């Protein structure tokens, strides 16, 4: 199945759409691109940095690599959170550079010109690359021009990949009574000539499978065949997704460094044998592009075959499973990393946060001021959470004491730090401007609203509020300009 023409359509979709695949919400991304998940990943990576320091490994720059980074929002939020952790570190944090990559050139261009990423670029903490998981063996960093290839790195490579392994090719098998057959999709498209664009084409595809008996050495890589054979023996009947292309990509990434690899990855996926047993035919989920579920159980087999260590949450998650894989011979001894994973994602992870956010959303009209503040803090000042709560906050402003108003303004400023606009219609600056205005902080209100005018067309309400702000600040000339 990994050779199917389906994947060519996926490629064409993302190439053609660029950032528009996210701007209008076609590609689901909130659960993998919010302040909560970014903070948890940063804590885990920070734990890893501690281990590297303790073991004296990180003498040179450490590279973090994100394939299939999409909008870049996760990278931005993660770097913000990691910077905060590093500010107060009690040990010398290694120099690091985050390589944000995708196979879609237009995404790379979007990040290159994104003002929010500029400060990290100035500090040498970010670089950009085009990387196709299916074939690329090297990458060329767009800003520094550095090429990374086999043997380039002296420090471990940290790979962060969300909603990625569900979007790249996989193989599909059917197992029955000890027999394993590969499932080869055949696609029929109704009215293909009328749908030259990949979105419409994908929607009109009908898929059927033909089955072909699988040779004992199906893959050229004997380690993959061993895992396949294990499933053949242990699963009685059912479908099996097999992430061979993901393993090949990880093999290539491992060759870039002589110092091991850490992979942190979140996807909708299966992690236990019980879930794999009797698995039904995998569904292809369309959302502009398409995705499949991820067989994380196989990733755990793969890391074991590499003498590494796999970590998973203590519980199953309905929407997003985050796993951590350390490809190091002495992986067991990375206690700081293991502890950071267990005490964050392992106990209460991004999926739990997502579920609770939905519960809280239904309670907003009744929420009290202190509950609202606690919710925003618990989300690590997530912009979406803030925007959902804003109408209620505005209603509560009148009854607040001075210190509560101060606290609300300080919270608003922290939310602003998480701002990463994807489309030009983003209204966060307007929301913060209007909130600051009703809280009588005219200087902040003016700054937010002026910022908003750089990307959105001004409305009568914005101009009038700006005029009132300048009036309160006794800048009557500026006030008049907005009337
Ligand atoms: C579902 S999106 C996820 C984006 C982002 N990681 C997130 O969590 O929002 C999948 C991303 O993977 C990229 N992608 C798909 N196949 C790829 C491949 N073979 N190599 C590199 N990137 C790929 C797409 O361009 C897209 O940005």
Short mmCIF file of C-alpha atoms in Angstrom, two decimals, residues 57-431:
data_model
loop_
_atom_site.label_atom_id
_atom_site.label_comp_id
_atom_site.label_asym_id
_atom_site.label_seq_id
_atom_site.Cartn_x
_atom_site.Cartn_y
_atom_site.Cartn_z
CA UNK A 57 27.24 14.16 26.03
CA UNK A 58 26.12 17.57 24.78
CA UNK A 59 29.46 19.23 24.06
CA UNK A 60 28.36 20.48 20.62
CA UNK A 61 25.13 22.02 19.34
CA UNK A 62 22.08 19.78 19.71
CA UNK A 63 19.69 19.63 16.74
CA UNK A 64 15.95 19.19 17.06
CA UNK A 65 14.17 18.14 13.90
CA UNK A 66 10.48 18.35 13.10
CA UNK A 67 9.34 16.63 9.89
CA UNK A 68 5.88 17.51 8.51
CA UNK A 69 5.67 20.64 10.65
CA UNK A 70 2.66 22.07 8.79
CA UNK A 71 1.80 25.56 10.04
CA UNK A 72 4.85 25.82 12.35
CA UNK A 73 2.65 26.72 15.30
CA UNK A 74 3.84 23.79 17.40
CA UNK A 75 7.50 24.70 16.74
CA UNK A 76 6.88 28.29 17.84
CA UNK A 77 5.03 27.34 21.05
CA UNK A 78 7.56 24.64 21.87
CA UNK A 79 10.51 27.02 21.46
CA UNK A 80 8.78 29.59 23.68
CA UNK A 81 8.28 26.97 26.39
CA UNK A 82 11.80 25.56 26.06
CA UNK A 83 13.31 29.06 26.25
CA UNK A 84 11.42 29.64 29.50
CA UNK A 85 12.68 26.39 31.02
CA UNK A 86 16.25 27.16 29.91
CA UNK A 87 16.18 30.67 31.45
CA UNK A 88 16.18 29.23 34.97
CA UNK A 89 18.22 26.08 34.35
CA UNK A 90 20.64 25.14 37.12
CA UNK A 91 23.06 23.62 34.59
CA UNK A 92 24.64 24.84 31.33
CA UNK A 93 21.96 24.15 28.73
CA UNK A 94 23.43 22.96 25.41
CA UNK A 95 23.25 25.25 22.42
CA UNK A 96 20.44 24.03 20.24
CA UNK A 97 18.86 24.58 16.83
CA UNK A 98 15.33 23.54 15.90
CA UNK A 99 15.00 22.48 12.25
CA UNK A 100 11.46 22.91 11.12
CA UNK A 101 10.73 21.00 7.94
CA UNK A 102 8.07 19.75 5.57
CA UNK A 103 7.93 18.35 2.08
CA UNK A 104 5.75 21.28 1.01
CA UNK A 105 7.96 24.14 -0.17
CA UNK A 106 5.18 26.66 0.43
CA UNK A 107 5.10 25.81 4.14
CA UNK A 108 8.84 26.46 4.38
CA UNK A 109 8.38 29.85 2.73
CA UNK A 110 5.60 30.69 5.18
CA UNK A 111 7.87 30.05 8.20
CA UNK A 112 10.78 31.91 6.63
CA UNK A 113 8.71 35.06 6.49
CA UNK A 114 6.85 34.60 9.79
CA UNK A 115 7.67 37.51 12.15
CA UNK A 116 7.13 35.37 15.26
CA UNK A 117 9.94 33.02 14.27
CA UNK A 118 12.39 35.84 13.57
CA UNK A 119 13.72 36.21 17.17
CA UNK A 120 14.64 32.50 17.23
CA UNK A 121 16.33 32.89 13.86
CA UNK A 122 18.33 35.85 15.18
CA UNK A 123 19.51 33.69 18.10
CA UNK A 124 20.47 30.81 15.78
CA UNK A 125 17.84 28.61 17.47
CA UNK A 126 15.77 27.85 14.39
CA UNK A 127 16.42 26.90 10.78
CA UNK A 128 14.26 25.63 7.95
CA UNK A 129 14.46 22.76 5.49
CA UNK A 130 12.51 20.91 2.84
CA UNK A 131 12.44 17.25 3.80
CA UNK A 132 10.51 14.44 2.14
CA UNK A 133 10.18 11.53 4.54
CA UNK A 134 9.84 9.11 1.65
CA UNK A 135 13.22 9.66 0.10
CA UNK A 136 15.50 12.35 1.51
CA UNK A 137 18.73 11.15 3.05
CA UNK A 138 20.16 14.62 3.71
CA UNK A 139 18.86 18.10 4.41
CA UNK A 140 20.19 21.52 3.60
CA UNK A 141 19.36 24.20 6.15
CA UNK A 142 17.89 27.22 4.41
CA UNK A 143 19.32 29.91 6.67
CA UNK A 144 22.83 28.74 7.53
CA UNK A 145 23.33 26.62 4.40
CA UNK A 146 24.59 23.71 6.56
CA UNK A 147 24.07 20.27 5.11
CA UNK A 148 23.16 17.44 7.47
CA UNK A 149 23.89 13.94 6.22
CA UNK A 150 25.15 10.60 7.50
CA UNK A 151 27.68 11.16 10.30
CA UNK A 152 27.21 14.97 10.46
CA UNK A 153 26.18 15.24 14.12
CA UNK A 154 28.14 14.57 17.29
CA UNK A 155 25.15 14.95 19.62
CA UNK A 156 21.85 13.05 19.77
CA UNK A 157 19.17 14.12 17.32
CA UNK A 158 15.80 15.02 18.85
CA UNK A 159 12.87 14.36 16.52
CA UNK A 160 9.42 15.81 17.23
CA UNK A 161 6.63 14.56 14.96
CA UNK A 162 2.93 15.15 15.49
CA UNK A 163 0.12 14.13 13.16
CA UNK A 164 2.90 13.07 10.86
CA UNK A 165 3.19 9.28 10.87
CA UNK A 166 -0.55 9.16 10.15
CA UNK A 167 0.06 11.16 6.96
CA UNK A 168 3.01 9.34 5.40
CA UNK A 169 2.85 5.98 3.57
CA UNK A 170 2.25 2.73 5.44
CA UNK A 171 1.84 -0.87 4.33
CA UNK A 172 -1.28 -2.90 4.99
CA UNK A 173 -1.60 -6.64 5.58
CA UNK A 174 -4.36 -9.08 6.41
CA UNK A 175 -3.56 -11.89 8.81
CA UNK A 176 -5.67 -15.01 9.09
CA UNK A 177 -4.82 -18.32 10.76
CA UNK A 178 -1.07 -17.85 10.57
CA UNK A 179 -1.17 -16.63 6.96
CA UNK A 180 -0.19 -13.07 6.08
CA UNK A 181 -1.18 -11.33 2.86
CA UNK A 182 -0.39 -7.86 1.68
CA UNK A 183 -3.41 -5.73 0.88
CA UNK A 184 -3.02 -3.81 -2.35
CA UNK A 185 -5.50 -1.00 -2.84
CA UNK A 186 -7.10 -0.45 -6.19
CA UNK A 187 -8.70 2.92 -6.64
CA UNK A 188 -11.62 3.91 -8.79
CA UNK A 189 -12.59 7.48 -9.29
CA UNK A 190 -15.97 8.54 -10.52
CA UNK A 191 -15.83 11.37 -13.02
CA UNK A 192 -12.07 11.79 -12.65
CA UNK A 193 -11.84 14.12 -15.57
CA UNK A 194 -14.17 16.53 -13.79
CA UNK A 195 -11.94 16.63 -10.66
CA UNK A 196 -8.47 17.71 -11.62
CA UNK A 197 -7.73 19.05 -8.14
CA UNK A 198 -6.47 16.62 -5.47
CA UNK A 199 -9.07 17.59 -2.80
CA UNK A 200 -12.00 16.73 -5.05
CA UNK A 201 -10.21 13.72 -6.46
CA UNK A 202 -9.56 12.32 -2.97
CA UNK A 203 -13.22 12.79 -2.04
CA UNK A 204 -14.43 10.83 -5.02
CA UNK A 205 -12.14 7.82 -4.62
CA UNK A 206 -13.53 4.35 -4.00
CA UNK A 207 -10.98 1.88 -2.65
CA UNK A 208 -10.98 -1.90 -2.86
CA UNK A 209 -8.25 -4.34 -1.92
CA UNK A 210 -6.64 -7.22 -3.69
CA UNK A 211 -4.64 -9.65 -1.60
CA UNK A 212 -1.29 -11.21 -2.40
CA UNK A 213 0.51 -13.81 -0.34
CA UNK A 214 3.54 -12.33 1.40
CA UNK A 215 6.98 -13.80 0.94
CA UNK A 216 8.91 -14.59 4.14
CA UNK A 217 11.48 -11.93 3.20
CA UNK A 218 8.94 -9.31 2.25
CA UNK A 219 11.21 -6.38 3.12
CA UNK A 220 14.90 -6.04 2.27
CA UNK A 221 15.39 -5.09 5.96
CA UNK A 222 15.50 -8.27 8.04
CA UNK A 223 14.58 -6.39 11.24
CA UNK A 224 11.26 -5.36 9.69
CA UNK A 225 10.60 -8.94 8.56
CA UNK A 226 11.18 -10.11 12.13
CA UNK A 227 8.50 -7.72 13.40
CA UNK A 228 6.12 -8.77 10.63
CA UNK A 229 6.70 -12.43 11.49
CA UNK A 230 6.01 -11.71 15.14
CA UNK A 231 2.59 -10.27 14.19
CA UNK A 232 1.92 -13.20 11.89
CA UNK A 233 2.42 -15.54 14.82
CA UNK A 234 0.63 -13.58 17.50
CA UNK A 235 -2.40 -12.08 15.70
CA UNK A 236 -5.06 -14.58 14.78
CA UNK A 237 -7.26 -12.65 12.39
CA UNK A 238 -7.42 -9.02 11.31
CA UNK A 239 -5.85 -6.09 9.51
CA UNK A 240 -2.36 -4.87 10.25
CA UNK A 241 -0.94 -1.46 9.38
CA UNK A 242 2.81 -1.64 9.16
CA UNK A 243 4.87 1.59 9.23
CA UNK A 244 7.88 0.42 7.18
CA UNK A 245 8.35 3.84 5.49
CA UNK A 246 8.45 5.47 8.95
CA UNK A 247 11.10 2.97 10.08
CA UNK A 248 13.15 3.71 6.96
CA UNK A 249 12.98 7.41 7.67
CA UNK A 250 14.10 6.79 11.26
CA UNK A 251 16.96 4.60 10.02
CA UNK A 252 18.11 7.49 7.83
CA UNK A 253 17.80 10.04 10.64
CA UNK A 254 19.73 7.76 12.99
CA UNK A 255 22.58 7.69 10.50
CA UNK A 256 22.96 11.50 10.76
CA UNK A 257 24.36 11.14 14.27
CA UNK A 258 26.73 8.82 16.07
CA UNK A 259 25.09 9.70 19.37
CA UNK A 260 21.55 8.30 19.35
CA UNK A 261 18.09 9.64 18.64
CA UNK A 262 15.11 10.72 20.71
CA UNK A 263 11.67 10.64 19.08
CA UNK A 264 8.63 12.28 20.66
CA UNK A 265 5.53 11.69 18.60
CA UNK A 266 1.77 12.12 18.92
CA UNK A 267 -0.94 10.70 16.70
CA UNK A 268 -4.18 8.85 16.77
CA UNK A 269 -2.86 5.37 17.08
CA UNK A 270 -2.91 1.96 18.67
CA UNK A 271 -0.39 1.06 21.33
CA UNK A 272 -1.38 -2.33 22.75
CA UNK A 273 -1.63 -5.81 21.31
CA UNK A 274 -5.19 -5.97 22.57
CA UNK A 275 -6.12 -3.06 20.29
CA UNK A 276 -4.35 -4.69 17.34
CA UNK A 277 -6.08 -8.03 17.78
CA UNK A 278 -9.06 -8.27 15.45
CA UNK A 279 -8.41 -4.84 14.00
CA UNK A 280 -10.94 -3.85 11.37
CA UNK A 281 -10.11 -2.44 7.97
CA UNK A 282 -8.38 0.89 8.59
CA UNK A 283 -10.37 3.91 7.64
CA UNK A 284 -8.89 6.60 5.46
CA UNK A 285 -9.89 9.86 7.10
CA UNK A 286 -10.28 12.77 4.72
CA UNK A 287 -9.63 16.33 5.93
CA UNK A 288 -8.35 18.06 2.82
CA UNK A 289 -5.43 15.60 2.77
CA UNK A 290 -5.98 12.25 4.48
CA UNK A 291 -4.67 10.22 7.37
CA UNK A 292 -4.61 6.68 8.72
CA UNK A 293 -4.22 5.44 12.26
CA UNK A 294 -0.66 4.76 13.46
CA UNK A 295 0.55 1.40 14.72
CA UNK A 296 2.64 2.64 17.66
CA UNK A 297 2.81 -0.91 18.94
CA UNK A 298 5.08 -1.65 15.94
CA UNK A 299 7.23 1.39 16.81
CA UNK A 300 7.82 -0.16 20.23
CA UNK A 301 8.93 -3.40 18.54
CA UNK A 302 11.21 -1.40 16.29
CA UNK A 303 12.87 0.53 19.14
CA UNK A 304 13.41 -2.73 21.06
CA UNK A 305 15.06 -4.25 17.96
CA UNK A 306 17.38 -1.20 18.04
CA UNK A 307 18.28 -1.78 21.72
CA UNK A 308 16.35 1.35 22.63
CA UNK A 309 13.52 2.19 25.00
CA UNK A 310 9.90 3.05 24.30
CA UNK A 311 7.72 5.04 26.69
CA UNK A 312 3.96 5.39 26.52
CA UNK A 313 1.22 6.90 28.66
CA UNK A 314 -0.11 4.73 31.47
CA UNK A 315 -3.58 4.87 29.93
CA UNK A 316 -5.14 4.72 26.44
CA UNK A 317 -6.16 7.99 24.84
CA UNK A 318 -9.08 8.34 22.46
CA UNK A 319 -7.77 11.20 20.31
CA UNK A 320 -4.01 11.58 20.60
CA UNK A 321 -1.44 9.08 21.86
CA UNK A 322 1.97 10.52 22.58
CA UNK A 323 4.93 8.16 22.66
CA UNK A 324 8.60 8.65 23.35
CA UNK A 325 11.35 6.48 21.85
CA UNK A 326 14.97 6.67 22.83
CA UNK A 327 17.46 4.99 20.51
CA UNK A 328 20.41 4.71 22.88
CA UNK A 329 22.08 1.55 24.11
CA UNK A 330 21.97 2.79 27.70
CA UNK A 331 18.46 4.25 27.31
CA UNK A 332 17.42 2.90 30.74
CA UNK A 333 19.87 5.30 32.40
CA UNK A 334 18.22 8.48 31.03
CA UNK A 335 16.31 8.98 34.28
CA UNK A 336 15.57 12.69 33.87
CA UNK A 337 13.95 12.08 30.50
CA UNK A 338 12.00 9.10 31.79
CA UNK A 339 10.82 10.97 34.83
CA UNK A 340 9.81 14.03 32.76
CA UNK A 341 7.80 11.87 30.37
CA UNK A 342 6.11 9.86 33.12
CA UNK A 343 5.14 12.90 35.20
CA UNK A 344 3.75 14.95 32.27
CA UNK A 345 2.45 13.11 29.20
CA UNK A 346 2.40 9.76 30.99
CA UNK A 347 -0.03 10.96 33.68
CA UNK A 348 -2.13 13.72 32.17
CA UNK A 349 -1.28 14.43 28.56
CA UNK A 350 -2.45 16.51 25.61
CA UNK A 351 -5.43 14.21 25.08
CA UNK A 352 -6.66 14.69 28.66
CA UNK A 353 -6.24 18.44 28.24
CA UNK A 354 -8.27 18.35 25.02
CA UNK A 355 -11.08 16.37 26.66
CA UNK A 356 -11.27 18.65 29.71
CA UNK A 357 -11.24 21.73 27.49
CA UNK A 358 -14.44 20.49 25.86
CA UNK A 359 -16.07 19.95 29.26
CA UNK A 360 -15.05 23.40 30.43
CA UNK A 361 -16.33 24.95 27.21
CA UNK A 362 -19.84 23.74 27.98
CA UNK A 363 -19.65 25.44 31.42
CA UNK A 364 -18.37 28.84 30.29
CA UNK A 365 -21.63 30.83 30.67
CA UNK A 366 -21.67 29.98 34.40
CA UNK A 367 -17.99 30.32 35.18
CA UNK A 368 -16.73 32.65 37.88
CA UNK A 369 -13.70 34.93 37.53
CA UNK A 370 -11.37 32.71 39.57
CA UNK A 371 -12.40 29.63 37.57
CA UNK A 372 -11.66 31.44 34.32
CA UNK A 373 -8.23 32.49 35.50
CA UNK A 374 -7.38 28.98 36.67
CA UNK A 375 -8.50 27.55 33.33
CA UNK A 376 -6.26 29.92 31.36
CA UNK A 377 -3.30 29.17 33.62
CA UNK A 378 -3.85 25.43 33.34
CA UNK A 379 -3.80 25.76 29.53
CA UNK A 380 -0.45 27.59 29.79
CA UNK A 381 -2.07 30.72 28.40
CA UNK A 382 -3.35 29.06 25.27
CA UNK A 383 -4.81 31.58 22.82
CA UNK A 384 -7.77 29.40 21.77
CA UNK A 385 -8.79 28.75 25.38
CA UNK A 386 -8.53 32.47 26.10
CA UNK A 387 -10.67 33.38 23.09
CA UNK A 388 -13.39 30.92 24.09
CA UNK A 389 -13.49 32.47 27.58
CA UNK A 390 -13.34 36.08 26.44
CA UNK A 391 -17.09 36.82 26.11
CA UNK A 392 -17.59 35.61 29.71
CA UNK A 393 -14.61 37.65 30.91
CA UNK A 394 -16.01 40.79 29.38
CA UNK A 395 -19.29 40.22 31.20
CA UNK A 396 -17.50 39.82 34.53
CA UNK A 397 -15.28 42.90 34.25
CA UNK A 398 -17.73 45.30 35.91
CA UNK A 399 -17.79 43.55 39.28
CA UNK A 400 -14.01 43.06 39.60
CA UNK A 401 -11.76 44.51 42.27
CA UNK A 402 -8.61 46.40 41.29
CA UNK A 403 -6.27 43.45 41.93
CA UNK A 404 -8.50 41.15 39.89
CA UNK A 405 -8.39 43.58 36.97
CA UNK A 406 -4.59 43.72 37.25
CA UNK A 407 -4.42 39.97 37.24
CA UNK A 408 -6.62 39.79 34.14
CA UNK A 409 -4.34 42.24 32.32
CA UNK A 410 -1.23 40.31 33.29
CA UNK A 411 -2.90 37.13 32.02
CA UNK A 412 -3.79 38.84 28.73
CA UNK A 413 -0.13 39.83 28.27
CA UNK A 414 0.96 36.20 28.74
CA UNK A 415 -1.62 35.02 26.22
CA UNK A 416 -0.21 37.54 23.74
CA UNK A 417 3.22 35.91 24.06
CA UNK A 418 1.68 32.72 22.61
CA UNK A 419 0.37 34.50 19.52
CA UNK A 420 1.23 32.81 16.21
CA UNK A 421 -1.12 33.94 13.45
CA UNK A 422 -1.74 31.52 10.60
CA UNK A 423 -4.29 33.43 8.58
CA UNK A 424 -4.71 37.15 8.09
CA UNK A 425 -8.16 37.20 9.72
CA UNK A 426 -6.80 36.27 13.17
CA UNK A 427 -8.58 38.39 15.78
CA UNK A 428 -6.50 37.86 18.93
CA UNK A 429 -5.02 41.36 18.86
CA UNK A 430 -8.50 42.88 18.56
CA UNK A 431 -9.80 40.69 21.40
#
